[in-house]
């Protein structure tokens, strides 16, 4: 199964002759006649430094990159010279720009590199001892952290599943995907650390959430997976991070959520801009995306896991007394509505407003609305 | 009063600089290695832990050290002269350049993984040596 | 969609009833009693922060709890969590601890985050404005950078190819591989920026380098891919970083060379520890790894002798002999690491010594 090349160099007379020649100082210097374009590049902003946006020129840039880059299938970087028939074919599967591209992806990559942080040192872990969190709140927080630890790695595994299949012409996207992989690994790390630092430890894994994760990982195409994961699932998680920052039991936890939020927002933005790119450039793929989101929304609905939602209610209400639970339900109900509203907003911004009419979440919104009316009548 | 080179006092002064310039060294990242600097016949043991230099002393046995940077005293003087004159080693006097082709400065080691610590933390070690630019050092 | 839900949940009466129950205030709270392994980990050294090794001190959560063959969990549930009925399999293919494990991975992951850098701002690019390379030298640097970009792109792809197939029980290794993906992408970025800065250009693709990289990424198993990437390829990349820094005449290239060395060294350190653990746990695999390297080293020989690498190195180094010295040193250090990894005296079976003989006049 392994590939071992087409030449045994030490048995190859051309190679041996070449080595002899070069040892004698007879250089061919054919690479000096590569015929590649020369450009002039400087940092357009000294403060921002030298970015990929500054390199967006001519044959090296992404603006001139065609929807179908015909020819390159190897490791040659975009703009280098290569011979179509003489390159080592790495067998990339994603070869259309619209398969992977997103508006602003070069900016997202630069932002990711610039805003890396370290879960080990940037969260003031030792300060946890300064705060006395009620046991039931800490338990609920541990359940929430268990959930986040569980789900964050999908946003590492899914991009990784597709990254190596992308043509090397799309290096800005591949770089962004790699940055997402480390971002999400760091998120899993920080939530695991928080769960194990709080005195409770890890709690229950959630089967319903896991089925959603499996559906993301098993998506048929990268774009379907991206719509499900970046736009819908990470959008939901971003709203949960904002919620969690709001109800964090300690300033240490607030700091943690502030850090993860900025990464998650970047990933959601990439998903939105990728969807927009697809719709603008290959509108014929709309129906395929509708079908994928039909099922993605269905899986998202199934994620109503009582352990998770009860934990969120306890956290939001800051306890388990009837009054606290009532208050918690109000806040969590608002969160659920906001998750759907923000998802709809993102669909609109991506130019996919027609999706809203078909969305299964409309039923959920109606049900929540009915529930609120019932509660009002009962009270 | 100037500090003589080579001397334990000189390396202790460099150690103190890693504490004075804590932000700069933290920015370079963690550095966990204990290595040696052999100046002629003298061997100095230099320990880094987390971000800063935690211990400096003279020693006889290089075996527990990850690696030893070894050169005649004249070469070390030349290197530190470059550090002082250029506010940091010039391109020809970085520890990598001196230890690369030609082995002008030698890297002694028994364990290849200890040797790789030199490469992993080279930027911090270079910054440590470059701190000589802030010292009043007698290189005569 | 390859994985279809068993029902339309928007019409599922059971689910709606469950939502109504919880949101109606009838909480069960049974889950609150299900935390069998309480722990309050703290940084053992506050300045170092809370490390993976700190949270692994508790035996319920540390890697010592992972069996050699994982049979109990194929979901994304984190190691040490309570595993209820009904967790699906996510189809992991790499479920054997010795296939992936290296004790040093936790430290290398922490080190990678701590020693991060950002090419856009941290490289002193303006130092290149005053550089007076001859046109041939400038082109040679661009050619070396072109090769380094290709290497870095594939170096990000190799962990990408395997990490999603690995069981979540090995999360430390997965974190580390994500760090590798990011580190490699950053190197691709940095050397692309170096090649194009000022009056810049890229050079020519190398057929031999492409073939070598294809051998690395197409390695049949993860341990073989790790031996090819981390031990072999990155031993050379580390050496090339040293040579790049050695040839540097300015602060920007010095910075780039030094960072290439430090980042590559983490790949090498993992490779040595991983392969040592692998052949230590499964001695029968020793010959498999050695045979694989016999063949992939042929790919490195091709790249060593390619005009797109050797000629620009000669132009920059002032002749053939300094490059030959550099190659000898790189190969020597690689063999030392192979020995440290438990692969024995590879110099006795490797094709690389025969190649080095070709360099002798």
PDB file of C-alpha atoms in Angstrom, chain C residues 41-314:
ATOM      1  CA  UNK C  41      -6.003  19.542  39.688  1.00  0.00           C
ATOM      2  CA  UNK C  42      -3.730  22.519  40.216  1.00  0.00           C
ATOM      3  CA  UNK C  43      -0.520  23.686  38.575  1.00  0.00           C
ATOM      4  CA  UNK C  44       2.400  21.981  40.264  1.00  0.00           C
ATOM      5  CA  UNK C  45       4.569  24.905  39.166  1.00  0.00           C
ATOM      6  CA  UNK C  46       2.406  28.039  38.982  1.00  0.00           C
ATOM      7  CA  UNK C  47       4.569  29.829  36.406  1.00  0.00           C
ATOM      8  CA  UNK C  48       4.249  26.914  34.043  1.00  0.00           C
ATOM      9  CA  UNK C  49       0.462  27.072  34.297  1.00  0.00           C
ATOM     10  CA  UNK C  50      -1.885  24.096  34.381  1.00  0.00           C
ATOM     11  CA  UNK C  51      -0.298  21.549  32.064  1.00  0.00           C
ATOM     12  CA  UNK C  52      -1.595  18.324  30.607  1.00  0.00           C
ATOM     13  CA  UNK C  53       0.820  16.496  32.869  1.00  0.00           C
ATOM     14  CA  UNK C  54      -0.744  18.261  35.879  1.00  0.00           C
ATOM     15  CA  UNK C  55      -4.241  17.045  35.030  1.00  0.00           C
ATOM     16  CA  UNK C  56      -2.901  13.587  34.197  1.00  0.00           C
ATOM     17  CA  UNK C  57      -1.694  13.049  37.759  1.00  0.00           C
ATOM     18  CA  UNK C  58      -5.046  11.514  38.710  1.00  0.00           C
ATOM     19  CA  UNK C  59      -4.974   7.865  37.577  1.00  0.00           C
ATOM     20  CA  UNK C  60      -8.622   7.990  36.517  1.00  0.00           C
ATOM     21  CA  UNK C  61      -7.821  10.548  33.861  1.00  0.00           C
ATOM     22  CA  UNK C  62      -4.150  10.029  32.991  1.00  0.00           C
ATOM     23  CA  UNK C  63      -2.841   8.006  30.051  1.00  0.00           C
ATOM     24  CA  UNK C  64      -2.014   5.066  32.304  1.00  0.00           C
ATOM     25  CA  UNK C  65      -5.705   4.178  32.161  1.00  0.00           C
ATOM     26  CA  UNK C  66      -5.598   3.638  28.378  1.00  0.00           C
ATOM     27  CA  UNK C  67      -5.403  -0.054  27.481  1.00  0.00           C
ATOM     28  CA  UNK C  68      -3.060  -1.158  24.695  1.00  0.00           C
ATOM     29  CA  UNK C  69      -6.097  -2.002  22.567  1.00  0.00           C
ATOM     30  CA  UNK C  70      -9.051   0.301  23.075  1.00  0.00           C
ATOM     31  CA  UNK C  71     -12.296  -1.649  22.922  1.00  0.00           C
ATOM     32  CA  UNK C  72     -14.545   0.284  25.290  1.00  0.00           C
ATOM     33  CA  UNK C  73     -15.044   3.618  23.564  1.00  0.00           C
ATOM     34  CA  UNK C  74     -15.311   4.594  19.909  1.00  0.00           C
ATOM     35  CA  UNK C  75     -17.195   7.814  20.549  1.00  0.00           C
ATOM     36  CA  UNK C  76     -15.961  11.335  21.206  1.00  0.00           C
ATOM     37  CA  UNK C  77     -16.546  10.989  24.934  1.00  0.00           C
ATOM     38  CA  UNK C  78     -13.468  12.319  26.696  1.00  0.00           C
ATOM     39  CA  UNK C  79     -11.264   9.858  28.561  1.00  0.00           C
ATOM     40  CA  UNK C  80     -12.536   9.454  32.104  1.00  0.00           C
ATOM     41  CA  UNK C  81     -16.102  10.635  31.404  1.00  0.00           C
ATOM     42  CA  UNK C  82     -19.108   8.505  32.309  1.00  0.00           C
ATOM     43  CA  UNK C  83     -20.083   6.480  29.227  1.00  0.00           C
ATOM     44  CA  UNK C  84     -23.856   5.952  29.081  1.00  0.00           C
ATOM     45  CA  UNK C  85     -25.591   3.456  26.818  1.00  0.00           C
ATOM     46  CA  UNK C  86     -26.213   4.551  23.274  1.00  0.00           C
ATOM     47  CA  UNK C  87     -22.944   6.237  22.361  1.00  0.00           C
ATOM     48  CA  UNK C  88     -22.333   5.681  18.641  1.00  0.00           C
ATOM     49  CA  UNK C  89     -19.103   4.575  17.019  1.00  0.00           C
ATOM     50  CA  UNK C  90     -17.375   7.290  15.059  1.00  0.00           C
ATOM     51  CA  UNK C  91     -15.436   4.733  13.100  1.00  0.00           C
ATOM     52  CA  UNK C  92     -11.923   5.213  14.443  1.00  0.00           C
ATOM     53  CA  UNK C  93      -9.295   3.093  12.713  1.00  0.00           C
ATOM     54  CA  UNK C  94      -6.343   3.729  15.013  1.00  0.00           C
ATOM     55  CA  UNK C  95      -7.258   2.130  18.318  1.00  0.00           C
ATOM     56  CA  UNK C  96      -3.972   0.750  19.572  1.00  0.00           C
ATOM     57  CA  UNK C  97      -2.023   2.837  22.063  1.00  0.00           C
ATOM     58  CA  UNK C  98       1.426   1.778  20.879  1.00  0.00           C
ATOM     59  CA  UNK C  99       0.549   2.858  17.336  1.00  0.00           C
ATOM     60  CA  UNK C 100       0.526   6.494  18.421  1.00  0.00           C
ATOM     61  CA  UNK C 101       1.838   6.966  21.909  1.00  0.00           C
ATOM     62  CA  UNK C 102       4.853   8.963  23.010  1.00  0.00           C
ATOM     63  CA  UNK C 103       5.146  10.161  26.599  1.00  0.00           C
ATOM     64  CA  UNK C 104       6.831  13.329  25.431  1.00  0.00           C
ATOM     65  CA  UNK C 105       3.820  14.441  23.349  1.00  0.00           C
ATOM     66  CA  UNK C 106       2.249  16.327  26.262  1.00  0.00           C
ATOM     67  CA  UNK C 107       5.394  18.393  26.795  1.00  0.00           C
ATOM     68  CA  UNK C 108       5.819  18.998  23.067  1.00  0.00           C
ATOM     69  CA  UNK C 109       2.216  20.183  22.757  1.00  0.00           C
ATOM     70  CA  UNK C 110       2.691  22.600  25.641  1.00  0.00           C
ATOM     71  CA  UNK C 111       6.012  23.721  24.174  1.00  0.00           C
ATOM     72  CA  UNK C 112       4.473  24.324  20.764  1.00  0.00           C
ATOM     73  CA  UNK C 113       1.874  26.679  22.232  1.00  0.00           C
ATOM     74  CA  UNK C 114       4.344  28.405  24.482  1.00  0.00           C
ATOM     75  CA  UNK C 115       6.970  28.971  21.769  1.00  0.00           C
ATOM     76  CA  UNK C 116       4.468  30.262  19.213  1.00  0.00           C
ATOM     77  CA  UNK C 117       5.349  33.032  16.765  1.00  0.00           C
ATOM     78  CA  UNK C 118       3.537  34.921  14.063  1.00  0.00           C
ATOM     79  CA  UNK C 119       5.382  35.412  10.758  1.00  0.00           C
ATOM     80  CA  UNK C 120       3.463  38.569   9.851  1.00  0.00           C
ATOM     81  CA  UNK C 121       4.817  40.566  12.767  1.00  0.00           C
ATOM     82  CA  UNK C 122       7.612  38.637  14.457  1.00  0.00           C
ATOM     83  CA  UNK C 123       9.916  38.249  11.458  1.00  0.00           C
ATOM     84  CA  UNK C 124      11.850  41.514  10.996  1.00  0.00           C
ATOM     85  CA  UNK C 125      10.984  41.680   7.300  1.00  0.00           C
ATOM     86  CA  UNK C 126      12.392  45.154   6.834  1.00  0.00           C
ATOM     87  CA  UNK C 127      15.858  43.789   7.533  1.00  0.00           C
ATOM     88  CA  UNK C 128      15.636  42.323   4.030  1.00  0.00           C
ATOM     89  CA  UNK C 129      15.451  45.821   2.519  1.00  0.00           C
ATOM     90  CA  UNK C 130      19.124  46.438   3.187  1.00  0.00           C
ATOM     91  CA  UNK C 131      20.303  43.027   1.984  1.00  0.00           C
ATOM     92  CA  UNK C 132      22.601  43.008  -1.030  1.00  0.00           C
ATOM     93  CA  UNK C 133      22.335  39.506  -2.418  1.00  0.00           C
ATOM     94  CA  UNK C 134      23.489  38.987  -5.983  1.00  0.00           C
ATOM     95  CA  UNK C 135      20.643  38.083  -8.366  1.00  0.00           C
ATOM     96  CA  UNK C 136      21.856  34.455  -8.372  1.00  0.00           C
ATOM     97  CA  UNK C 137      21.910  34.324  -4.578  1.00  0.00           C
ATOM     98  CA  UNK C 138      18.466  35.896  -4.333  1.00  0.00           C
ATOM     99  CA  UNK C 139      17.113  33.353  -6.777  1.00  0.00           C
ATOM    100  CA  UNK C 140      18.798  30.529  -4.899  1.00  0.00           C
ATOM    101  CA  UNK C 141      17.121  31.626  -1.675  1.00  0.00           C
ATOM    102  CA  UNK C 142      13.763  31.750  -3.454  1.00  0.00           C
ATOM    103  CA  UNK C 143      14.366  28.230  -4.757  1.00  0.00           C
ATOM    104  CA  UNK C 144      15.205  26.894  -1.283  1.00  0.00           C
ATOM    105  CA  UNK C 145      12.067  28.597   0.061  1.00  0.00           C
ATOM    106  CA  UNK C 146       9.963  27.017  -2.709  1.00  0.00           C
ATOM    107  CA  UNK C 147      11.088  23.568  -1.541  1.00  0.00           C
ATOM    108  CA  UNK C 148      10.459  24.437   2.095  1.00  0.00           C
ATOM    109  CA  UNK C 149       6.910  25.564   1.281  1.00  0.00           C
ATOM    110  CA  UNK C 150       6.190  22.243  -0.443  1.00  0.00           C
ATOM    111  CA  UNK C 151       7.646  20.310   2.471  1.00  0.00           C
ATOM    112  CA  UNK C 152       5.622  22.320   4.966  1.00  0.00           C
ATOM    113  CA  UNK C 153       2.364  21.883   3.051  1.00  0.00           C
ATOM    114  CA  UNK C 154       2.773  18.120   3.072  1.00  0.00           C
ATOM    115  CA  UNK C 155       3.994  18.160   6.676  1.00  0.00           C
ATOM    116  CA  UNK C 156       0.614  19.656   7.608  1.00  0.00           C
ATOM    117  CA  UNK C 157      -1.177  17.062   5.499  1.00  0.00           C
ATOM    118  CA  UNK C 158       0.393  13.987   7.120  1.00  0.00           C
ATOM    119  CA  UNK C 159      -1.030  14.549  10.636  1.00  0.00           C
ATOM    120  CA  UNK C 160      -4.257  15.750   9.004  1.00  0.00           C
ATOM    121  CA  UNK C 161      -4.516  12.435   7.199  1.00  0.00           C
ATOM    122  CA  UNK C 162      -4.326  10.412  10.418  1.00  0.00           C
ATOM    123  CA  UNK C 163      -5.568  12.465  13.341  1.00  0.00           C
ATOM    124  CA  UNK C 164      -9.293  12.120  12.590  1.00  0.00           C
ATOM    125  CA  UNK C 165      -8.925   8.343  12.449  1.00  0.00           C
ATOM    126  CA  UNK C 166      -7.511   8.154  15.962  1.00  0.00           C
ATOM    127  CA  UNK C 167      -9.501   7.129  18.987  1.00  0.00           C
ATOM    128  CA  UNK C 168     -10.317  10.008  21.361  1.00  0.00           C
ATOM    129  CA  UNK C 169      -8.686   8.113  24.215  1.00  0.00           C
ATOM    130  CA  UNK C 170      -5.414   9.345  22.703  1.00  0.00           C
ATOM    131  CA  UNK C 171      -6.403  12.986  22.963  1.00  0.00           C
ATOM    132  CA  UNK C 172      -2.918  14.189  23.953  1.00  0.00           C
ATOM    133  CA  UNK C 173      -1.523  12.774  20.714  1.00  0.00           C
ATOM    134  CA  UNK C 174      -4.383  14.303  18.749  1.00  0.00           C
ATOM    135  CA  UNK C 175      -3.736  17.724  20.318  1.00  0.00           C
ATOM    136  CA  UNK C 176      -0.067  17.371  19.447  1.00  0.00           C
ATOM    137  CA  UNK C 177      -0.845  16.447  15.847  1.00  0.00           C
ATOM    138  CA  UNK C 178      -3.065  19.520  15.528  1.00  0.00           C
ATOM    139  CA  UNK C 179      -0.126  21.564  16.781  1.00  0.00           C
ATOM    140  CA  UNK C 180       1.979  19.939  14.072  1.00  0.00           C
ATOM    141  CA  UNK C 181      -0.577  20.885  11.426  1.00  0.00           C
ATOM    142  CA  UNK C 182      -0.491  24.464  12.608  1.00  0.00           C
ATOM    143  CA  UNK C 183       3.289  24.634  13.002  1.00  0.00           C
ATOM    144  CA  UNK C 184       3.789  23.282   9.479  1.00  0.00           C
ATOM    145  CA  UNK C 185       1.241  25.696   7.991  1.00  0.00           C
ATOM    146  CA  UNK C 186       3.031  28.562   9.687  1.00  0.00           C
ATOM    147  CA  UNK C 187       6.318  27.453   8.146  1.00  0.00           C
ATOM    148  CA  UNK C 188       4.684  27.324   4.703  1.00  0.00           C
ATOM    149  CA  UNK C 189       3.409  30.854   5.297  1.00  0.00           C
ATOM    150  CA  UNK C 190       6.739  32.175   6.555  1.00  0.00           C
ATOM    151  CA  UNK C 191       8.820  30.857   3.667  1.00  0.00           C
ATOM    152  CA  UNK C 192       6.260  31.933   1.077  1.00  0.00           C
ATOM    153  CA  UNK C 193       6.444  35.433   2.509  1.00  0.00           C
ATOM    154  CA  UNK C 194      10.248  35.264   2.493  1.00  0.00           C
ATOM    155  CA  UNK C 195      10.370  34.216  -1.157  1.00  0.00           C
ATOM    156  CA  UNK C 196       7.984  36.933  -2.290  1.00  0.00           C
ATOM    157  CA  UNK C 197       9.162  39.804  -0.070  1.00  0.00           C
ATOM    158  CA  UNK C 198      10.775  42.744  -1.876  1.00  0.00           C
ATOM    159  CA  UNK C 199      11.284  41.853  -5.511  1.00  0.00           C
ATOM    160  CA  UNK C 200      10.285  38.272  -5.006  1.00  0.00           C
ATOM    161  CA  UNK C 201       9.348  35.161  -6.883  1.00  0.00           C
ATOM    162  CA  UNK C 202       8.944  31.451  -6.375  1.00  0.00           C
ATOM    163  CA  UNK C 203      11.154  28.905  -8.064  1.00  0.00           C
ATOM    164  CA  UNK C 204      10.675  25.560  -9.701  1.00  0.00           C
ATOM    165  CA  UNK C 205       8.904  22.495  -8.378  1.00  0.00           C
ATOM    166  CA  UNK C 206      11.207  19.540  -7.821  1.00  0.00           C
ATOM    167  CA  UNK C 207      10.039  16.216  -9.206  1.00  0.00           C
ATOM    168  CA  UNK C 208      12.341  14.412  -6.776  1.00  0.00           C
ATOM    169  CA  UNK C 209      11.010  16.346  -3.771  1.00  0.00           C
ATOM    170  CA  UNK C 210       7.436  15.626  -4.864  1.00  0.00           C
ATOM    171  CA  UNK C 211       8.206  11.924  -5.119  1.00  0.00           C
ATOM    172  CA  UNK C 212       9.798  11.931  -1.672  1.00  0.00           C
ATOM    173  CA  UNK C 213       6.852  13.767  -0.125  1.00  0.00           C
ATOM    174  CA  UNK C 214       4.437  11.352  -1.782  1.00  0.00           C
ATOM    175  CA  UNK C 215       6.293   8.471  -0.166  1.00  0.00           C
ATOM    176  CA  UNK C 216       5.971  10.165   3.211  1.00  0.00           C
ATOM    177  CA  UNK C 217       2.255  10.911   2.987  1.00  0.00           C
ATOM    178  CA  UNK C 218       1.379   7.591   1.360  1.00  0.00           C
ATOM    179  CA  UNK C 219       2.982   5.528   4.123  1.00  0.00           C
ATOM    180  CA  UNK C 220       0.640   2.659   4.829  1.00  0.00           C
ATOM    181  CA  UNK C 221       0.262   2.969   8.593  1.00  0.00           C
ATOM    182  CA  UNK C 222       0.551   5.786  11.080  1.00  0.00           C
ATOM    183  CA  UNK C 223       3.771   4.498  12.684  1.00  0.00           C
ATOM    184  CA  UNK C 224       5.368   4.279   9.245  1.00  0.00           C
ATOM    185  CA  UNK C 225       4.120   7.768   8.385  1.00  0.00           C
ATOM    186  CA  UNK C 226       5.521   9.055  11.678  1.00  0.00           C
ATOM    187  CA  UNK C 227       8.913   7.449  11.054  1.00  0.00           C
ATOM    188  CA  UNK C 228       8.983   8.952   7.559  1.00  0.00           C
ATOM    189  CA  UNK C 229       7.802  12.425   8.529  1.00  0.00           C
ATOM    190  CA  UNK C 230       9.078  13.046  12.021  1.00  0.00           C
ATOM    191  CA  UNK C 231      12.246  11.023  12.123  1.00  0.00           C
ATOM    192  CA  UNK C 232      13.517  11.130   8.544  1.00  0.00           C
ATOM    193  CA  UNK C 233      12.075  14.172   6.786  1.00  0.00           C
ATOM    194  CA  UNK C 234      12.225  16.479   9.784  1.00  0.00           C
ATOM    195  CA  UNK C 235      15.745  15.443  10.733  1.00  0.00           C
ATOM    196  CA  UNK C 236      16.636  16.861   7.357  1.00  0.00           C
ATOM    197  CA  UNK C 237      14.356  19.905   7.731  1.00  0.00           C
ATOM    198  CA  UNK C 238      15.953  20.689  11.070  1.00  0.00           C
ATOM    199  CA  UNK C 239      19.401  20.457   9.499  1.00  0.00           C
ATOM    200  CA  UNK C 240      18.274  22.621   6.592  1.00  0.00           C
ATOM    201  CA  UNK C 241      17.047  25.197   9.096  1.00  0.00           C
ATOM    202  CA  UNK C 242      20.497  25.240  10.662  1.00  0.00           C
ATOM    203  CA  UNK C 243      22.094  25.643   7.269  1.00  0.00           C
ATOM    204  CA  UNK C 244      19.660  28.403   6.333  1.00  0.00           C
ATOM    205  CA  UNK C 245      20.520  30.284   9.511  1.00  0.00           C
ATOM    206  CA  UNK C 246      24.223  29.657   8.905  1.00  0.00           C
ATOM    207  CA  UNK C 247      23.961  31.164   5.428  1.00  0.00           C
ATOM    208  CA  UNK C 248      21.928  34.110   6.663  1.00  0.00           C
ATOM    209  CA  UNK C 249      23.309  37.612   6.359  1.00  0.00           C
ATOM    210  CA  UNK C 250      20.428  39.472   7.979  1.00  0.00           C
ATOM    211  CA  UNK C 251      18.098  39.442  10.961  1.00  0.00           C
ATOM    212  CA  UNK C 252      15.069  38.195   8.997  1.00  0.00           C
ATOM    213  CA  UNK C 253      16.765  35.078   7.661  1.00  0.00           C
ATOM    214  CA  UNK C 254      18.406  34.435  11.015  1.00  0.00           C
ATOM    215  CA  UNK C 255      14.980  34.578  12.651  1.00  0.00           C
ATOM    216  CA  UNK C 256      13.447  32.284  10.039  1.00  0.00           C
ATOM    217  CA  UNK C 257      16.269  29.755  10.256  1.00  0.00           C
ATOM    218  CA  UNK C 258      16.116  29.654  14.043  1.00  0.00           C
ATOM    219  CA  UNK C 259      12.344  29.140  14.084  1.00  0.00           C
ATOM    220  CA  UNK C 260      12.553  26.478  11.429  1.00  0.00           C
ATOM    221  CA  UNK C 261      15.059  24.649  13.620  1.00  0.00           C
ATOM    222  CA  UNK C 262      13.024  24.940  16.816  1.00  0.00           C
ATOM    223  CA  UNK C 263       9.715  23.932  15.261  1.00  0.00           C
ATOM    224  CA  UNK C 264      11.262  21.047  13.312  1.00  0.00           C
ATOM    225  CA  UNK C 265      12.985  19.823  16.464  1.00  0.00           C
ATOM    226  CA  UNK C 266       9.636  19.120  18.100  1.00  0.00           C
ATOM    227  CA  UNK C 267       8.650  16.870  15.194  1.00  0.00           C
ATOM    228  CA  UNK C 268      11.962  15.060  15.576  1.00  0.00           C
ATOM    229  CA  UNK C 269      11.585  14.708  19.345  1.00  0.00           C
ATOM    230  CA  UNK C 270       8.128  13.177  18.960  1.00  0.00           C
ATOM    231  CA  UNK C 271       9.349  10.892  16.180  1.00  0.00           C
ATOM    232  CA  UNK C 272      12.190   9.493  18.274  1.00  0.00           C
ATOM    233  CA  UNK C 273       9.977   8.901  21.309  1.00  0.00           C
ATOM    234  CA  UNK C 274       7.068   7.525  19.293  1.00  0.00           C
ATOM    235  CA  UNK C 275       9.105   5.033  17.319  1.00  0.00           C
ATOM    236  CA  UNK C 276      11.027   3.977  20.431  1.00  0.00           C
ATOM    237  CA  UNK C 277       7.722   3.317  22.231  1.00  0.00           C
ATOM    238  CA  UNK C 278       6.316   1.548  19.199  1.00  0.00           C
ATOM    239  CA  UNK C 279       9.158  -0.888  18.568  1.00  0.00           C
ATOM    240  CA  UNK C 280       9.642  -1.259  22.327  1.00  0.00           C
ATOM    241  CA  UNK C 281       6.044  -2.395  22.763  1.00  0.00           C
ATOM    242  CA  UNK C 282       5.995  -4.451  19.566  1.00  0.00           C
ATOM    243  CA  UNK C 283       9.478  -5.706  18.667  1.00  0.00           C
ATOM    244  CA  UNK C 284       8.126  -7.616  15.665  1.00  0.00           C
ATOM    245  CA  UNK C 285       7.471  -4.249  14.009  1.00  0.00           C
ATOM    246  CA  UNK C 286      11.132  -3.244  14.176  1.00  0.00           C
ATOM    247  CA  UNK C 287      11.972  -4.822  10.843  1.00  0.00           C
ATOM    248  CA  UNK C 288       8.850  -3.349   9.235  1.00  0.00           C
ATOM    249  CA  UNK C 289       9.892   0.174  10.220  1.00  0.00           C
ATOM    250  CA  UNK C 290      13.486  -0.385   9.164  1.00  0.00           C
ATOM    251  CA  UNK C 291      12.467  -1.792   5.804  1.00  0.00           C
ATOM    252  CA  UNK C 292      10.126   1.144   5.224  1.00  0.00           C
ATOM    253  CA  UNK C 293      12.888   3.615   6.007  1.00  0.00           C
ATOM    254  CA  UNK C 294      15.289   1.737   3.689  1.00  0.00           C
ATOM    255  CA  UNK C 295      12.891   2.562   0.890  1.00  0.00           C
ATOM    256  CA  UNK C 296      11.814   6.074   1.875  1.00  0.00           C
ATOM    257  CA  UNK C 297      15.443   7.125   2.414  1.00  0.00           C
ATOM    258  CA  UNK C 298      15.800   6.529  -1.317  1.00  0.00           C
ATOM    259  CA  UNK C 299      13.324   9.389  -1.717  1.00  0.00           C
ATOM    260  CA  UNK C 300      15.518  11.648   0.399  1.00  0.00           C
ATOM    261  CA  UNK C 301      18.507  10.683  -1.735  1.00  0.00           C
ATOM    262  CA  UNK C 302      16.560  11.838  -4.777  1.00  0.00           C
ATOM    263  CA  UNK C 303      15.885  15.179  -3.145  1.00  0.00           C
ATOM    264  CA  UNK C 304      19.463  15.515  -1.878  1.00  0.00           C
ATOM    265  CA  UNK C 305      20.657  15.086  -5.452  1.00  0.00           C
ATOM    266  CA  UNK C 306      17.969  17.145  -7.144  1.00  0.00           C
ATOM    267  CA  UNK C 307      19.113  20.190  -9.041  1.00  0.00           C
ATOM    268  CA  UNK C 308      16.406  22.238  -7.294  1.00  0.00           C
ATOM    269  CA  UNK C 309      18.021  21.642  -3.888  1.00  0.00           C
ATOM    270  CA  UNK C 310      21.673  20.898  -4.427  1.00  0.00           C
ATOM    271  CA  UNK C 311      22.427  23.627  -6.938  1.00  0.00           C
ATOM    272  CA  UNK C 312      20.995  26.567  -4.965  1.00  0.00           C
ATOM    273  CA  UNK C 313      22.744  25.229  -1.871  1.00  0.00           C
ATOM    274  CA  UNK C 314      26.031  25.216  -3.818  1.00  0.00           C
TER     275      UNK C 314
END
